[in-house]
XYZ file of C-alpha atoms in Angstrom:
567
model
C 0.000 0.000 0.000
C 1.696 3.125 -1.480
C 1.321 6.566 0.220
C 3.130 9.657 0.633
C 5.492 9.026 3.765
C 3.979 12.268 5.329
C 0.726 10.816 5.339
C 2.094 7.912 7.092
C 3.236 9.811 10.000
C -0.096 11.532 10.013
C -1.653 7.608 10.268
C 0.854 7.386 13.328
C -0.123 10.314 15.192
C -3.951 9.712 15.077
C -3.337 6.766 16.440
C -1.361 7.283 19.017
C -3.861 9.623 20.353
C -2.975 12.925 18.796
C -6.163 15.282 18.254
C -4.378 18.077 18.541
C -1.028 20.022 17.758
C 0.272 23.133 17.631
C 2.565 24.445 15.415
C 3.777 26.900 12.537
C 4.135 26.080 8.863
C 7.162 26.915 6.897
C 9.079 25.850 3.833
C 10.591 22.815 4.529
C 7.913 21.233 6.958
C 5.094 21.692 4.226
C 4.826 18.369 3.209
C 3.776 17.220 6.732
C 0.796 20.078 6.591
C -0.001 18.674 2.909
C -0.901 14.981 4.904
C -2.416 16.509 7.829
C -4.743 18.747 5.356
C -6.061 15.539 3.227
C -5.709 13.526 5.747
C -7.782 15.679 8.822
C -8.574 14.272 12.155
C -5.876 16.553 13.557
C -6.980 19.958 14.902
C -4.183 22.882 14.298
C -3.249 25.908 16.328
C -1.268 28.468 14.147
C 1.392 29.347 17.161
C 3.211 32.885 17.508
C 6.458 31.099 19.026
C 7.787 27.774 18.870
C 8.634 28.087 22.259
C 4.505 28.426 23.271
C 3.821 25.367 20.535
C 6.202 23.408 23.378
C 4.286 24.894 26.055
C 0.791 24.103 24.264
C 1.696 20.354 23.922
C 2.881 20.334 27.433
C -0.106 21.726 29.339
C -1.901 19.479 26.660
C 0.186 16.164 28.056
C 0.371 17.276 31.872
C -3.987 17.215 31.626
C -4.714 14.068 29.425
C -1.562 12.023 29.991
C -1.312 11.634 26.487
C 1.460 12.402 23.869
C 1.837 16.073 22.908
C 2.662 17.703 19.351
C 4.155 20.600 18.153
C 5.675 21.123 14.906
C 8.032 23.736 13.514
C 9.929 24.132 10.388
C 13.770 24.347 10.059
C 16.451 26.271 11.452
C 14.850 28.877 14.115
C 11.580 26.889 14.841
C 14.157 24.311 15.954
C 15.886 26.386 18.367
C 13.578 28.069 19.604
C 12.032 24.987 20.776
C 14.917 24.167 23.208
C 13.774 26.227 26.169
C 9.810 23.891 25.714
C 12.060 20.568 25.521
C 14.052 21.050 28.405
C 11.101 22.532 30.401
C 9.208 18.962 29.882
C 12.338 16.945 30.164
C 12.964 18.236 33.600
C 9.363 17.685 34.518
C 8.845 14.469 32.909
C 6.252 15.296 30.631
C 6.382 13.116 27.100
C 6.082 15.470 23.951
C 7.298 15.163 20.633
C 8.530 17.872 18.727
C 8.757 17.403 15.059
C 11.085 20.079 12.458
C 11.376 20.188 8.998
C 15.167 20.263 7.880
C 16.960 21.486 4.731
C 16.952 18.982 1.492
C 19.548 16.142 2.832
C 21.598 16.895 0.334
C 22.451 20.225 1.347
C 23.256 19.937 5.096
C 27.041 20.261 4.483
C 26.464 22.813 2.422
C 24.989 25.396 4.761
C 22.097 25.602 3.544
C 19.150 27.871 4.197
C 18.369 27.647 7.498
C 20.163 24.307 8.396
C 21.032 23.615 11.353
C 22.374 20.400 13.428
C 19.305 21.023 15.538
C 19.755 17.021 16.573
C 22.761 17.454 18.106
C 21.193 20.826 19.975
C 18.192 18.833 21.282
C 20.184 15.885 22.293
C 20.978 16.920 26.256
C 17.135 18.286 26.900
C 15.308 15.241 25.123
C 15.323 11.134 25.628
C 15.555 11.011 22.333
C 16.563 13.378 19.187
C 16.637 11.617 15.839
C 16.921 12.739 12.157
C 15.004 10.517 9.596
C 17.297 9.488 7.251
C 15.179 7.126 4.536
C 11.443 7.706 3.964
C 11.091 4.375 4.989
C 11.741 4.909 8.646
C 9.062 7.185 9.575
C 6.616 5.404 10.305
C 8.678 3.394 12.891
C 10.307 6.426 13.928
C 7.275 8.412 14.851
C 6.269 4.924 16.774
C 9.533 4.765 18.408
C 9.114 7.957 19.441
C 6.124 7.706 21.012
C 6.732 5.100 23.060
C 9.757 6.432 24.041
C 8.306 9.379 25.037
C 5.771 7.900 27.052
C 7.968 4.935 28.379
C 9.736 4.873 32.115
C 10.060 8.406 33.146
C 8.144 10.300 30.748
C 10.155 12.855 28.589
C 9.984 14.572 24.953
C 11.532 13.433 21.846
C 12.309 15.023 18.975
C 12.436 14.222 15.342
C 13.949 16.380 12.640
C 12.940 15.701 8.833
C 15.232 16.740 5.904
C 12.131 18.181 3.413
C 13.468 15.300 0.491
C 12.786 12.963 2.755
C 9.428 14.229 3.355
C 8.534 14.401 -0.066
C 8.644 10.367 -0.575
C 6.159 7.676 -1.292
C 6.512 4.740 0.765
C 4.986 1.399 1.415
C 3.015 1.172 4.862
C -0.555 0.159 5.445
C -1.861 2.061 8.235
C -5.145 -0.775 9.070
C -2.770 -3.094 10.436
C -0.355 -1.280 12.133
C -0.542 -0.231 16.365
C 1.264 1.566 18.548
C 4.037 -0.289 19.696
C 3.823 -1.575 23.888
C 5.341 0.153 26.430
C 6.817 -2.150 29.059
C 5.194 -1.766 32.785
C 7.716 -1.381 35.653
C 6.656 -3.518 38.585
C 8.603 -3.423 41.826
C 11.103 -6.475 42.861
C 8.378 -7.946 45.656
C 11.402 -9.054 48.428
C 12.139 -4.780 48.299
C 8.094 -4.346 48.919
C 8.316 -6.041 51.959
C 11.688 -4.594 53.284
C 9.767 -1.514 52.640
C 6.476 -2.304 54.270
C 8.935 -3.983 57.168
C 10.437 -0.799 57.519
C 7.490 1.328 57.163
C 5.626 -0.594 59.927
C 8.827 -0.258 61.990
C 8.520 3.292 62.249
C 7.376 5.708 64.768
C 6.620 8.363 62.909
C 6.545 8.116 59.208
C 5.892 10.179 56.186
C 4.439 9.621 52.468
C 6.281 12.102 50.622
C 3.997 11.925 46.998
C 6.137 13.467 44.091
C 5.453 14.375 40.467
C 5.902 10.509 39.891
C 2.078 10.045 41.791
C 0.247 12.335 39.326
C 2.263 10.906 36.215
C 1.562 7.166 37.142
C -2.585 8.100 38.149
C -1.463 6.392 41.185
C -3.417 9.049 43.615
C -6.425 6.690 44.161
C -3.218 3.927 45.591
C -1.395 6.731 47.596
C -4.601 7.217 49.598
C -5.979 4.355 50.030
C -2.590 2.972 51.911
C -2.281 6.230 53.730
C -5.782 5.426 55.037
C -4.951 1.679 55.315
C -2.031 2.330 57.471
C -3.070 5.973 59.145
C 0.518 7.510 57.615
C 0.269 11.094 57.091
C 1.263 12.090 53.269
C 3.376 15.191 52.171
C 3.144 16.174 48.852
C 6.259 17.758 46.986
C 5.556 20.890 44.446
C 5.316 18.804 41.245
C 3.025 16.459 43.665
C 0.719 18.822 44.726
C -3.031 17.588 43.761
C -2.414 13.982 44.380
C -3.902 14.381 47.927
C -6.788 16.321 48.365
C -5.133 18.784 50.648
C -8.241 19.061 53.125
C -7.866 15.408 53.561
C -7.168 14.645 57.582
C -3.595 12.961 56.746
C -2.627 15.882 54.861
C 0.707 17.107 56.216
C 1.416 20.170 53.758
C 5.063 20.615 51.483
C 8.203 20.502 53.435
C 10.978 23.466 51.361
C 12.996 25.851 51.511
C 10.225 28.157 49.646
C 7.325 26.258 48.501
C 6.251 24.731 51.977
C 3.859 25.653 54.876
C 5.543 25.925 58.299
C 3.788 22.741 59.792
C 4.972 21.013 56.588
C 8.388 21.412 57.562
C 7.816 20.529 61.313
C 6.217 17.269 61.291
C 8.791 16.100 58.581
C 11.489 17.031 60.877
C 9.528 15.610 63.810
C 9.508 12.242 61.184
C 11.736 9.187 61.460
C 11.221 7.624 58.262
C 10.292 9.049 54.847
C 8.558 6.985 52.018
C 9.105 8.712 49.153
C 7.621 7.856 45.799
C 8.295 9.896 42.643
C 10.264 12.400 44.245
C 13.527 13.440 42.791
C 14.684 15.848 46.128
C 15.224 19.006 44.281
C 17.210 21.248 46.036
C 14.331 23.942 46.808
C 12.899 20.805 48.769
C 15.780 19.576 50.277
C 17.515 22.828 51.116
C 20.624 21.774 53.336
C 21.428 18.028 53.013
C 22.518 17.480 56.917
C 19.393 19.036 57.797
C 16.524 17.230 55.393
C 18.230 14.216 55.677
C 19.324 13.794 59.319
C 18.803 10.462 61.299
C 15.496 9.483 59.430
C 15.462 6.493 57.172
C 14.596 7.309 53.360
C 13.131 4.761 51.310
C 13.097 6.207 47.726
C 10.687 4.542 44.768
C 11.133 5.840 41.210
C 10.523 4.534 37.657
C 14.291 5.606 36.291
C 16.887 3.759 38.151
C 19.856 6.382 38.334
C 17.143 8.564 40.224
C 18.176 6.303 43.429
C 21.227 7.606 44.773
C 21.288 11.003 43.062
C 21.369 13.597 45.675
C 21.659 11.466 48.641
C 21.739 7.548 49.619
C 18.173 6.036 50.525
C 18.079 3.148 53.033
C 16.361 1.075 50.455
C 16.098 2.113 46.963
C 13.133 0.438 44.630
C 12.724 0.553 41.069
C 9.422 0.723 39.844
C 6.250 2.389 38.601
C 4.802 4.409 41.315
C 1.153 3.042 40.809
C 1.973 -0.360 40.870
C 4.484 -0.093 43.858
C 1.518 0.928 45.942
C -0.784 -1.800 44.795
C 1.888 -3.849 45.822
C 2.376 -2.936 48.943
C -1.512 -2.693 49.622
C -2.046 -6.603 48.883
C 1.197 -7.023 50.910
C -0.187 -5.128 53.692
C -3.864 -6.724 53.496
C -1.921 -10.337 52.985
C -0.685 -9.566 56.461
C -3.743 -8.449 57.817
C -2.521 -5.246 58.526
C -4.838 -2.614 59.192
C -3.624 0.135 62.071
C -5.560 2.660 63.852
C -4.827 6.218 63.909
C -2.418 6.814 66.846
C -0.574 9.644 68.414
C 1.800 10.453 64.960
C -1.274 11.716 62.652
C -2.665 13.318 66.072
C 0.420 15.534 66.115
C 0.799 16.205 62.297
C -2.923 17.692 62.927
C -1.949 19.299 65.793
C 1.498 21.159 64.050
C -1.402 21.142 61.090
C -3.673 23.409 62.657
C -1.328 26.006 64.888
C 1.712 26.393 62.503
C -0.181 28.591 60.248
C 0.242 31.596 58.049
C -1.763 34.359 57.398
C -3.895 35.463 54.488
C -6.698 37.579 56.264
C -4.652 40.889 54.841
C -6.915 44.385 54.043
C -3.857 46.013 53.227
C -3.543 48.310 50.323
C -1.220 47.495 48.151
C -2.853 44.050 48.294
C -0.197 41.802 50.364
C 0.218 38.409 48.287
C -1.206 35.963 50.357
C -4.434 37.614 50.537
C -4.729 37.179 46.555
C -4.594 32.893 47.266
C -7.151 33.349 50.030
C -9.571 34.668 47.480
C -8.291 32.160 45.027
C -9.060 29.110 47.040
C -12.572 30.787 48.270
C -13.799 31.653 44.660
C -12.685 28.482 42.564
C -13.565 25.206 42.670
C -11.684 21.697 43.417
C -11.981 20.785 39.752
C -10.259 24.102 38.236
C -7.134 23.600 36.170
C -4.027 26.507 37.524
C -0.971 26.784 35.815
C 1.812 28.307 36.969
C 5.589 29.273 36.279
C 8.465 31.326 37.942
C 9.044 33.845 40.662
C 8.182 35.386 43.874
C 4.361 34.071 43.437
C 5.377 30.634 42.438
C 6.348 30.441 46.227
C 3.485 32.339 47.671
C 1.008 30.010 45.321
C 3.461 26.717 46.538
C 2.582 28.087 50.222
C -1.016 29.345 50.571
C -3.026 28.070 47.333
C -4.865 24.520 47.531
C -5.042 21.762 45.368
C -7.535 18.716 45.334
C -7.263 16.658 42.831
C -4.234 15.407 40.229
C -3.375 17.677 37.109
C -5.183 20.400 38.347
C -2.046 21.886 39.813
C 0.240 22.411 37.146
C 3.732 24.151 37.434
C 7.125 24.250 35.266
C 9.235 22.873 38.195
C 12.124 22.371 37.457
C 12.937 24.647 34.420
C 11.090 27.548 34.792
C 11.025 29.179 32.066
C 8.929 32.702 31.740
C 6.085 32.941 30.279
C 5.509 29.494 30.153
C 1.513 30.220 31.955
C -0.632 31.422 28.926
C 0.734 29.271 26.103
C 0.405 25.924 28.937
C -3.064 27.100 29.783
C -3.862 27.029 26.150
C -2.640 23.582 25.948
C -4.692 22.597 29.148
C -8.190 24.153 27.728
C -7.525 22.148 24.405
C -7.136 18.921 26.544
C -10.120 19.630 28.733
C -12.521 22.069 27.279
C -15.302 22.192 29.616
C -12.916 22.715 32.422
C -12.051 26.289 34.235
C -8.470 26.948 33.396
C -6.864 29.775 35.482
C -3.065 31.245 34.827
C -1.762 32.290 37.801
C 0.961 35.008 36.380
C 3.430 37.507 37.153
C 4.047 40.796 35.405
C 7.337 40.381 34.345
C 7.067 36.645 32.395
C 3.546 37.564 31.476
C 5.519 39.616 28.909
C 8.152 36.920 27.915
C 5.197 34.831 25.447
C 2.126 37.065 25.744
C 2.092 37.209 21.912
C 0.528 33.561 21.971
C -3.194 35.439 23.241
C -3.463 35.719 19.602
C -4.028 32.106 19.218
C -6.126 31.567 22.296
C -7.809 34.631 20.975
C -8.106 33.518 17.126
C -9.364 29.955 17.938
C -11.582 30.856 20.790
C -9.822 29.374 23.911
C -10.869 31.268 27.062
C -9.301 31.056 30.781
C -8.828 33.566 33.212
C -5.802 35.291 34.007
C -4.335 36.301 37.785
C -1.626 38.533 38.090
C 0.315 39.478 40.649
C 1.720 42.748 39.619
C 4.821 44.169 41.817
C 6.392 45.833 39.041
C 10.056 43.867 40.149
C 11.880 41.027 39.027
C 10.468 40.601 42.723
C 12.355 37.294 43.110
C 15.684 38.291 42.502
C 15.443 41.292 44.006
C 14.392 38.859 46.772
C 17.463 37.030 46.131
C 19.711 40.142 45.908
C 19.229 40.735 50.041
C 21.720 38.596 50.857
C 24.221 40.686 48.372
C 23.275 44.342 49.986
C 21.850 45.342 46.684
C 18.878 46.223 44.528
C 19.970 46.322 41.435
C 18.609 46.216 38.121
C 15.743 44.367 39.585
C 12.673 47.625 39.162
C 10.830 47.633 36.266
C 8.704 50.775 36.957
C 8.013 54.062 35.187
C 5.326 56.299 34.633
C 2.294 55.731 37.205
C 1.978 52.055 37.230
C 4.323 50.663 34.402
C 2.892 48.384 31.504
C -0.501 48.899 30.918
C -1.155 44.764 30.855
C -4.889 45.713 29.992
C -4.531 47.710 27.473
C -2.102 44.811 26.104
C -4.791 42.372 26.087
C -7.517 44.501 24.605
C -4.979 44.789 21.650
C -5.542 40.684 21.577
C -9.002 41.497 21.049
C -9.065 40.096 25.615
C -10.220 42.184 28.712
C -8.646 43.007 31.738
C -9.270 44.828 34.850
C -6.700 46.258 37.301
C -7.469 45.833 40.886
C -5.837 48.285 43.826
C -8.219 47.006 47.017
C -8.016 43.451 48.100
C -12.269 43.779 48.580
C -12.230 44.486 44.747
C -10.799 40.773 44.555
C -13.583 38.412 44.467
C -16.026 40.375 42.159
C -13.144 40.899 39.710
C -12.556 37.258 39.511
C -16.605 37.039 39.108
C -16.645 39.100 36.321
C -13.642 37.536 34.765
C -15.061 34.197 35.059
C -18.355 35.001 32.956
C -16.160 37.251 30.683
C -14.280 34.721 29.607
C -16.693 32.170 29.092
C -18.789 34.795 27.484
C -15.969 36.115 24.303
C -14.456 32.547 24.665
C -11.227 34.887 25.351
C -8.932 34.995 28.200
C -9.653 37.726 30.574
C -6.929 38.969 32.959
C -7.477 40.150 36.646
C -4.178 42.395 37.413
C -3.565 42.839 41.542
C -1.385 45.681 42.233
C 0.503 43.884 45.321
C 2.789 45.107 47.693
C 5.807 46.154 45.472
C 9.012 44.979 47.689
C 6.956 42.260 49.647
C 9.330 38.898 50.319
C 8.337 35.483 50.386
C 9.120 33.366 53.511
C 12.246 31.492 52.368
C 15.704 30.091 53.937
C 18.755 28.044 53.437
C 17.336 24.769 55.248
C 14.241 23.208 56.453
C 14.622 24.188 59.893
C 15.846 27.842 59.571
C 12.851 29.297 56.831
C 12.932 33.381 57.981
C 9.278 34.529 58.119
C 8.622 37.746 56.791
C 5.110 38.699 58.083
C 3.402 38.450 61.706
C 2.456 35.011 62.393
C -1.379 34.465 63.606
C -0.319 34.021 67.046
C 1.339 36.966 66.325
C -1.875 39.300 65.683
């Protein structure tokens, strides 16, 4: 069965699951758009960037699970996609990127816009590949995808020299699949060191990572925390696989993104289960300190995870889903089933007096004021995204999440401006949902240009901005240096008019001075958005030189505002 080798990929992707991509046509990619035109099936969002295509087809994976797309033509469109590829290869999110390339025969040549954009790719991706016979795509673009998906979840790209684009090849797309991804179970004599262990403790900790939410393993995470009565921490990227009213809840332990009972009861803790985690450094904070006398038992899908930043006690291999239904049948073989004792009595005790505040009338509007009206006004099914900066920490310390996915955050990377072209990914993934960017005024700059396309294919979500008119987080991180340098970005009366920006996207905005103008704004916001099918942006003039509560280790975090015992 003969067919143009473009329109073979285009089999490939619809059935892997793609529905959606988001790209920009050019020169040597066309051949791909030619297949994906006869072809259909495949919805396409002209981007502004190639950075927000990455960004679209991550927010699009972190919601659905699935496979994102974006697509870009040679030279540029490859490099620009670097900062999206390393953003979801830090996070673990599976993508792939595809570029068109020069003619083959013109690489060494220096050609038009040719450029080794393999070789670039290689250190951000799992997998960066150049087709080199028409023949291969197919299996290439099925490679890819289950590499992408496979173990710990990543983005691959594949870069396609326009000759080789052009070809007919033989493939016959009716008996063809995707191909299996292998399942990770754990080694069962490590399950019961680890339940062993576990049991043996006095005062253990879950600690649910980014590996929970990728594996859909909240349901499992629960359901042994309730088994067993173990209180369960949740890490940033984690945040949303416990509903965080939930009684075991024990908040984020950090050096920034953590609540102050968070970091008590884990330091009150003797043993720490952790599954998914990878112990970034903004969790960790000071080695000695986070890791101490307690016993770490550390479960994670990629193997050279174990051991990275520290030794665990035991170290298990596995998916994080089916770790936890192992050690529930282990547990229930045993006949194990404990009653809450004095541990989770103390978590909720540190739980319920090592507070912050939010109850601010303050004008500027102080931060955590803004995620006290957040929480009150949204619901637990609302998709957030969120990137970099001084309210990444405030949202990491005061906002709630309930549910998987619906917390979503560049965690690692953190790249600017990743928040509107993510959400737009997000709303294509789940269109009936509420999707809310939560957004400072400095990266809301860095890819605002993709409103166009949430504007020209009618994608709405709100927008929440905290506006301090500062790179406020490194002017936070310039205290320690005596300095405040280069860090304001004000002039005239309030600086960049962000509403007048989006009403030149064809969007609405309204700026907001009084923390009592908070709630209706996000009211009217909320109906405006779903009324233009436009984003609508809610700007909150905060507190301009306001710092988060932040530290060096887990046990020293300075606090920057009176405490409620305090008032």
């Amino acid at each position: 069965m003969k067919m143009p080798a473009m329109n073979a990929v285009v089999e490939v992707l619809r059935s892997e699951g793609v529905d959606v991509a988001f790209g920009c046509p050019g020169a040597a990619i066309l051949p791909l758009y030619k297949a994906m035109e006869e072809l259909g099936g495949i919805e396409h969002l002209v981007v502004r960037h190639e950075e927000g295509a990455t960004h679209m087809a991550d927010g699009w994976a972190r919601t659905n699970g699935r496979v994102g797309l974006a697509i870009g033509t040679s030279g540029p469109a490859g490099t620009n996609m670097i900062t999206g590829l390393y953003t979801a290869f830090a996070d673990s999110i599976p993508i792939v990127c595809v570029t068109g390339q020069a003619a083959s025969t013109k690489l060494h040549q220096e050609a038009f816009q040719a450029v080794d954009i393999v070789e670039i790719a290689k250190p951000v991706t799992k997998w960066a590949v150049q087709v080199k016979e028409a023949a291969q795509a197919p299996w290439i673009f099925r490679e890819a995808f289950r590499t992408a998906r496979s173990g710990r979840p990543g983005p691959v790209l594949i870069d396609i020299p326009v000759d080789i684009a052009r070809q007919v090849i033989e493939y016959d797309p009716s008996i063809d699949v995707p191909l299996p991804v292998a399942r990770v179970e754990p080694h069962l004599p490590r399950v019961e060191r680890a339940l062993d262990l576990l049991l043996a403790a006095e005062r253990p900790l879950l600690l649910s990572g980014g590996g929970v939410v990728i594996a859909d393993a909240s349901a499992e995470l629960v359901e042994l925390a309730e088994l067993l009565h173990i209180p369960v921490q949740v890490t940033l990227m984690g945040k949303g696989s416990i509903d965080e009213n939930h009684p075991l809840f024990s908040g984020m332990t950090g050096i920034q993104t953590s609540q102050r009972y968070g970091n008590a009861s884990f330091l009150e803790s003797d043993l720490v289960l952790a599954l998914g985690a990878r112990f970034g450094d903004r969790h960790t904070g000071a080695l000695d300190v986070y890791r101490g006398e307690r016993t770490f038992i550390h479960v994670d899908i990629e193997p050279t995870q174990l051991g990275r930043v520290f030794e665990p006690d035991l170290g298990i291999v596995s998916d994080t889903r089916l770790f936890l239904r192992a050690m529930l049948e282990l547990a229930r073989a045993r006949g194990i089933s404990r009653t809450a004792g004095a541990w989770p009595a103390r978590v909720a005790q540190l739980r319920s007096t090592l507070t912050r505040r939010e109850d601010f009338d303050d004008i500027p509007v102080k931060a955590p004021r803004v995620y006290k009206e957040i929480n009150d006004f949204f619901d637990e099914d609302t998709y957030f995204v969120t990137a970099i900066g001084l309210y990444q920490i405030w949202g990491g310390q005061h906002q709630k999440a309930f549910k998987p996915r619906r917390y979503q955050v560049c965690g690692q990377a953190g790249p600017l401006g990743w928040e509107i072209p993510a959400a737009i990914g997000v709303k294509k993934a789940a269109p009936e949902a509420q999707v809310v960017g939560v957004v400072g005024d400095y990266g809301f700059q860095y890819l605002v240009e993709e409103l166009a396309v949430a504007a020209q294919y009618d994608v709405p979500f709100v927008l929440v901005m905290l506006n301090n008119e500062y790179l406020g987080l490194i002017r936070q991180a310039s205290l320690p240096y005596e300095m405040n340098y280069q860090v304001d970005i004000h002039f005239d009366e309030y600086g960049t008019d962000n509403v007048k920006i989006m009403e030149a996207y064809g969007c609405a905005g309204v700026r907001v001075f009084d923390p009592a103008e908070i709630r209706p704004s996000l009211e009217w916001a909320t109906k405006e958005a779903a009324r233009t099918s436009r984003p609508v942006l809610v700007e909150i003039m905060i507190e301009r030189e306001a710092n988060t509560p932040h530290g060096l280790s887990i046990d020293a975090v300075r606090e920057f505002e009176p405490l409620p015992t305090e008032v």
